Short mmCIF file of C-alpha atoms in Angstrom, two decimals:
data_model
loop_
_atom_site.label_atom_id
_atom_site.label_comp_id
_atom_site.label_asym_id
_atom_site.label_seq_id
_atom_site.Cartn_x
_atom_site.Cartn_y
_atom_site.Cartn_z
CA UNK A 164 14.13 -35.98 -0.87
CA UNK A 165 11.69 -37.89 -3.04
CA UNK A 166 11.84 -36.49 -6.60
CA UNK A 167 9.73 -39.42 -7.83
CA UNK A 168 6.89 -40.35 -5.48
CA UNK A 169 5.74 -43.48 -7.29
CA UNK A 170 5.42 -45.09 -10.70
CA UNK A 171 2.27 -46.32 -12.46
CA UNK A 172 2.56 -48.47 -15.58
CA UNK A 173 5.98 -47.05 -16.27
CA UNK A 174 4.84 -43.45 -15.76
CA UNK A 175 6.78 -41.63 -13.04
CA UNK A 176 4.79 -39.29 -10.81
CA UNK A 177 7.18 -36.53 -9.80
CA UNK A 178 6.73 -34.88 -6.40
CA UNK A 179 7.34 -31.37 -7.74
CA UNK A 180 4.65 -31.64 -10.42
CA UNK A 181 2.15 -33.21 -8.02
CA UNK A 182 2.72 -30.54 -5.35
CA UNK A 183 2.36 -27.80 -7.98
CA UNK A 184 -1.02 -29.29 -8.87
CA UNK A 185 -2.02 -29.45 -5.19
CA UNK A 186 -0.86 -25.85 -4.76
CA UNK A 187 -2.95 -24.64 -7.70
CA UNK A 188 -6.10 -26.54 -6.69
CA UNK A 189 -5.86 -25.34 -3.08
CA UNK A 190 -5.20 -21.73 -4.08
CA UNK A 191 -8.07 -21.86 -6.58
CA UNK A 192 -10.46 -23.22 -3.96
CA UNK A 193 -9.45 -20.41 -1.61
CA UNK A 194 -9.83 -17.82 -4.37
CA UNK A 195 -13.29 -19.09 -5.36
CA UNK A 196 -14.40 -18.92 -1.73
CA UNK A 197 -13.39 -15.21 -1.70
CA UNK A 198 -14.75 -14.36 -5.16
CA UNK A 199 -18.06 -12.65 -4.37
CA UNK A 200 -16.60 -10.54 -1.59
CA UNK A 201 -14.36 -8.94 -4.22
CA UNK A 202 -17.06 -8.64 -6.89
CA UNK A 203 -16.36 -11.75 -8.99
CA UNK A 204 -18.24 -14.93 -9.73
CA UNK A 205 -16.38 -18.14 -8.77
CA UNK A 206 -16.38 -19.35 -12.39
CA UNK A 207 -14.81 -16.07 -13.52
CA UNK A 208 -12.04 -16.62 -11.00
CA UNK A 209 -11.45 -20.17 -12.26
CA UNK A 210 -11.21 -19.06 -15.87
CA UNK A 211 -8.78 -16.21 -15.19
CA UNK A 212 -6.73 -18.39 -12.84
CA UNK A 213 -6.39 -21.14 -15.46
CA UNK A 214 -4.87 -18.80 -18.03
CA UNK A 215 -2.73 -17.14 -15.37
CA UNK A 216 -1.36 -20.59 -14.49
CA UNK A 217 -0.48 -21.38 -18.11
CA UNK A 218 1.16 -17.99 -18.59
CA UNK A 219 2.90 -18.25 -15.22
CA UNK A 220 4.51 -21.60 -15.99
CA UNK A 221 5.70 -20.39 -19.39
CA UNK A 222 6.96 -17.16 -17.85
CA UNK A 223 8.79 -19.00 -15.09
CA UNK A 224 10.52 -21.14 -17.72
CA UNK A 225 11.41 -18.21 -20.01
CA UNK A 226 12.80 -16.15 -17.12
CA UNK A 227 14.94 -19.09 -15.97
CA UNK A 228 16.36 -19.55 -19.46
CA UNK A 229 17.22 -15.84 -19.67
CA UNK A 230 18.85 -16.05 -16.24
CA UNK A 231 20.91 -19.07 -17.31
CA UNK A 232 21.84 -17.97 -20.84
CA UNK A 233 25.49 -19.14 -20.52
CA UNK A 234 24.33 -22.70 -19.75
CA UNK A 235 21.70 -22.87 -22.50
CA UNK A 236 24.06 -21.40 -25.08
CA UNK A 237 26.18 -24.49 -24.45
CA UNK A 238 23.21 -26.89 -24.22
CA UNK A 239 20.57 -25.62 -26.69
CA UNK A 240 18.96 -29.06 -26.84
CA UNK A 241 17.63 -28.48 -23.30
CA UNK A 242 15.77 -25.29 -24.20
CA UNK A 243 12.58 -27.08 -25.21
CA UNK A 244 12.69 -29.79 -22.57
CA UNK A 245 9.17 -31.01 -21.89
CA UNK A 246 10.22 -31.70 -18.30
CA UNK A 247 10.56 -27.93 -17.68
CA UNK A 248 13.81 -28.40 -15.80
CA UNK A 249 14.29 -24.96 -14.30
CA UNK A 250 11.67 -22.39 -13.31
CA UNK A 251 11.85 -19.09 -11.48
CA UNK A 252 8.95 -17.70 -9.45
CA UNK A 253 9.56 -14.07 -10.45
CA UNK A 254 9.00 -14.89 -14.13
CA UNK A 255 5.83 -16.70 -13.17
CA UNK A 256 4.55 -13.67 -11.27
CA UNK A 257 5.17 -11.29 -14.18
CA UNK A 258 3.59 -13.44 -16.89
CA UNK A 259 0.75 -14.50 -14.60
CA UNK A 260 0.03 -10.83 -13.87
CA UNK A 261 -0.17 -10.07 -17.60
CA UNK A 262 -2.66 -12.92 -18.06
CA UNK A 263 -4.77 -11.52 -15.20
CA UNK A 264 -4.78 -8.07 -16.81
CA UNK A 265 -6.00 -9.52 -20.11
CA UNK A 266 -8.61 -11.71 -18.38
CA UNK A 267 -10.06 -8.81 -16.39
CA UNK A 268 -10.00 -6.49 -19.41
CA UNK A 269 -12.04 -8.97 -21.44
CA UNK A 270 -14.64 -9.17 -18.65
CA UNK A 271 -14.58 -5.42 -17.97
CA UNK A 272 -13.56 -6.08 -14.37
CA UNK A 273 -11.08 -3.97 -12.36
CA UNK A 274 -7.68 -5.64 -12.36
CA UNK A 275 -6.83 -4.39 -8.89
CA UNK A 276 -9.95 -6.05 -7.47
CA UNK A 277 -8.79 -9.42 -8.80
CA UNK A 278 -5.26 -8.86 -7.51
CA UNK A 279 -6.70 -8.10 -4.06
CA UNK A 280 -8.69 -11.32 -4.25
CA UNK A 281 -5.68 -13.35 -5.39
CA UNK A 282 -3.11 -12.15 -2.84
CA UNK A 283 -4.01 -14.62 -0.10
CA UNK A 284 -4.42 -17.62 -2.41
CA UNK A 285 -1.05 -16.91 -4.03
CA UNK A 286 0.64 -16.99 -0.62
CA UNK A 287 -1.00 -20.35 0.12
CA UNK A 288 -0.05 -21.75 -3.28
CA UNK A 289 3.54 -20.61 -2.90
CA UNK A 290 3.83 -22.17 0.56
CA UNK A 291 2.63 -25.53 -0.76
CA UNK A 292 4.81 -25.27 -3.85
CA UNK A 293 7.92 -24.90 -1.70
CA UNK A 294 7.18 -28.32 -0.21
CA UNK A 295 7.43 -29.61 -3.76
CA UNK A 296 10.86 -27.94 -3.99
CA UNK A 297 11.90 -29.73 -0.80
CA UNK A 298 10.84 -33.13 -2.12
CA UNK A 299 12.46 -32.41 -5.48
CA UNK A 300 15.77 -31.46 -3.86
CA UNK A 301 15.98 -27.98 -5.38
CA UNK A 302 16.12 -24.48 -3.86
CA UNK A 303 17.86 -25.77 -0.74
CA UNK A 304 19.85 -23.64 1.69
CA UNK A 305 23.45 -23.50 2.84
CA UNK A 306 25.36 -26.00 4.95
CA UNK A 307 24.26 -26.30 8.58
CA UNK A 308 24.31 -28.71 11.52
CA UNK A 309 20.90 -27.94 13.03
CA UNK A 310 18.64 -30.80 14.20
CA UNK A 311 16.27 -30.22 11.27
CA UNK A 312 19.01 -30.08 8.61
CA UNK A 313 18.41 -32.13 5.46
CA UNK A 314 20.65 -34.13 3.17
CA UNK A 315 20.78 -33.47 -0.56
CA UNK A 316 21.25 -36.33 -2.99
CA UNK A 317 24.72 -36.22 -4.53
CA UNK A 318 26.09 -33.65 -2.07
CA UNK A 319 28.03 -34.20 1.16
CA UNK A 320 26.93 -32.74 4.48
CA UNK A 321 23.63 -31.34 5.73
CA UNK A 322 21.76 -28.24 4.56
CA UNK A 323 19.15 -25.72 5.66
CA UNK A 324 15.62 -26.71 4.55
CA UNK A 325 15.28 -23.19 3.19
CA UNK A 326 12.19 -24.18 1.21
CA UNK A 327 10.26 -24.79 4.44
CA UNK A 328 11.50 -21.53 5.94
CA UNK A 329 10.01 -19.78 2.92
CA UNK A 330 6.72 -21.67 3.33
CA UNK A 331 6.42 -20.62 6.97
CA UNK A 332 7.22 -16.99 6.18
CA UNK A 333 4.58 -16.85 3.45
CA UNK A 334 1.99 -18.41 5.76
CA UNK A 335 2.87 -15.80 8.38
CA UNK A 336 2.36 -13.19 5.66
CA UNK A 337 -1.05 -14.72 4.94
CA UNK A 338 -2.03 -14.26 8.59
CA UNK A 339 -1.06 -10.59 8.35
CA UNK A 340 -3.03 -10.15 5.13
CA UNK A 341 -6.18 -11.73 6.59
CA UNK A 342 -5.94 -9.55 9.70
CA UNK A 343 -5.72 -6.48 7.47
CA UNK A 344 -8.77 -7.61 5.47
CA UNK A 345 -10.80 -8.01 8.67
CA UNK A 346 -10.58 -4.23 9.06
CA UNK A 347 -12.51 -3.88 5.80
CA UNK A 348 -11.65 -3.86 2.12
CA UNK A 349 -9.74 -1.00 0.58
CA UNK A 350 -9.00 -1.32 -3.11
CA UNK A 351 -5.36 -2.27 -3.57
CA UNK A 352 -4.55 -2.83 0.10
CA UNK A 353 -4.64 -6.63 0.03
CA UNK A 354 -2.48 -6.73 -3.09
CA UNK A 355 -0.06 -4.23 -1.58
CA UNK A 356 0.25 -6.33 1.57
CA UNK A 357 0.84 -9.43 -0.56
CA UNK A 358 3.69 -7.76 -2.44
CA UNK A 359 5.33 -6.55 0.76
CA UNK A 360 5.08 -9.78 2.79
CA UNK A 361 5.99 -12.02 -0.14
CA UNK A 362 8.88 -9.76 -1.11
CA UNK A 363 10.20 -9.64 2.46
CA UNK A 364 9.90 -13.42 2.78
CA UNK A 365 11.85 -13.92 -0.43
CA UNK A 366 14.49 -11.38 0.63
CA UNK A 367 15.11 -13.21 3.93
CA UNK A 368 14.95 -16.62 2.24
CA UNK A 369 17.71 -15.61 -0.18
CA UNK A 370 20.22 -15.32 2.68
CA UNK A 371 19.79 -19.03 3.40
CA UNK A 372 19.66 -19.89 -0.27
CA UNK A 373 22.47 -17.57 -1.44
CA UNK A 374 25.65 -19.24 -2.63
CA UNK A 375 23.93 -22.58 -3.05
CA UNK A 376 21.31 -22.21 -5.73
CA UNK A 377 21.32 -18.46 -6.37
CA UNK A 378 23.73 -16.20 -8.24
CA UNK A 379 25.42 -13.56 -6.10
CA UNK A 380 26.10 -10.05 -7.41
CA UNK A 381 29.85 -9.49 -7.58
CA UNK A 382 31.45 -9.97 -4.19
CA UNK A 383 28.39 -8.86 -2.24
CA UNK A 384 26.22 -11.25 -0.20
CA UNK A 385 23.21 -10.15 -2.25
CA UNK A 386 21.74 -12.16 -5.09
CA UNK A 387 19.59 -11.41 -8.11
CA UNK A 388 16.72 -12.76 -6.00
CA UNK A 389 17.38 -10.12 -3.34
CA UNK A 390 17.07 -7.35 -5.93
CA UNK A 391 13.84 -8.75 -7.36
CA UNK A 392 12.42 -9.17 -3.85
CA UNK A 393 13.20 -5.55 -2.99
CA UNK A 394 11.43 -4.45 -6.17
CA UNK A 395 8.30 -6.31 -4.98
CA UNK A 396 8.49 -4.63 -1.57
CA UNK A 397 8.85 -1.15 -3.09
CA UNK A 398 5.95 -1.79 -5.48
CA UNK A 399 3.86 -3.05 -2.57
CA UNK A 400 4.55 0.06 -0.51
CA UNK A 401 3.64 2.24 -3.50
CA UNK A 402 0.33 0.37 -3.90
CA UNK A 403 -0.41 0.71 -0.18
CA UNK A 404 0.25 4.46 -0.25
CA UNK A 405 -2.36 4.84 -3.00
CA UNK A 406 -4.86 2.40 -1.44
CA UNK A 407 -7.17 4.75 0.43
CA UNK A 408 -10.67 4.28 -0.99
CA UNK A 409 -12.88 1.84 0.97
CA UNK A 410 -14.81 -0.59 -1.22
CA UNK A 411 -18.19 -2.04 -0.15
CA UNK A 412 -18.06 -5.83 -0.15
CA UNK A 413 -19.07 -7.24 -3.50
CA UNK A 414 -18.97 -3.87 -5.26
CA UNK A 415 -15.56 -3.44 -6.95
CA UNK A 416 -14.81 -0.13 -8.61
CA UNK A 417 -12.29 0.60 -11.33
#
C-alpha cells in the first residue's frame, strides 16, 4: 500500500487521486478514438465526458454518505470533507449517466449511441481505478494465505487483493465487448454488454470483498453491492433484448 506516492513542496500526491486521473485520461483517449464510429466528434465526447466525470464524483460521494448515514449522523463535520473520503461506484454511474443524458440532449444526439461508445472506455477506466484502490488500501478482500496475498496497514494478517481481481474481470469483459463489436454495431448492444459484464464482475468481486468493506444483508452472504450488481445485469439483459437494429458506422439513429 502506498496511499501517498510522494510529496512536493509540502503537497502530498495521493495514489488514489493520481490513478483516478490516469483512469479518466486513458478512458477519454479510448473514447475519442471511437467517437466517429459511433457518430460523435472527439471534442463532443470530451465535453460530455468532463461533465459526466464531475457529476460522477459528486454522485459517488452522495451515494456513499447515504449508505453510511449512521456514521455521518455522528460525525457531521466530515460531510463536506474536501478529501472526499468515501466514494461508491454505483452512485458515480447513476449521476454520470444523468450528465450524459443532459449532454446528449443539448447536442441533439442519441443517448444510447454515446452509451455504446462509452462502454469499453468505462471498463478500462474502472480497471485502472481499482489499482488506485489497491495503493490506497481500500476495497480489499477477506483474509487469505495465497502467495499473492497483501497486507493492509493497521490490520493483522494477509488479505485477498480483491481490487486486482475486479480489474482483471473488467478487462476480460472489455475483451468480450470488443469481440461483440467486431460483428458490427447494433444500437444498444455495446451498452448492454457493458452492463452485464460489469455487473457480473462486481457481483463476483463482492464475495471476496463481503464482510470486510461491504455491508451484508441480514445473515445472508449477500451485500448491498450484490443487489446493485444484479440490477445492472438485469438492465443489461433488457437492453440487449431490445438491441436489434443494425446501425451503419458513423450514422447513429435515435
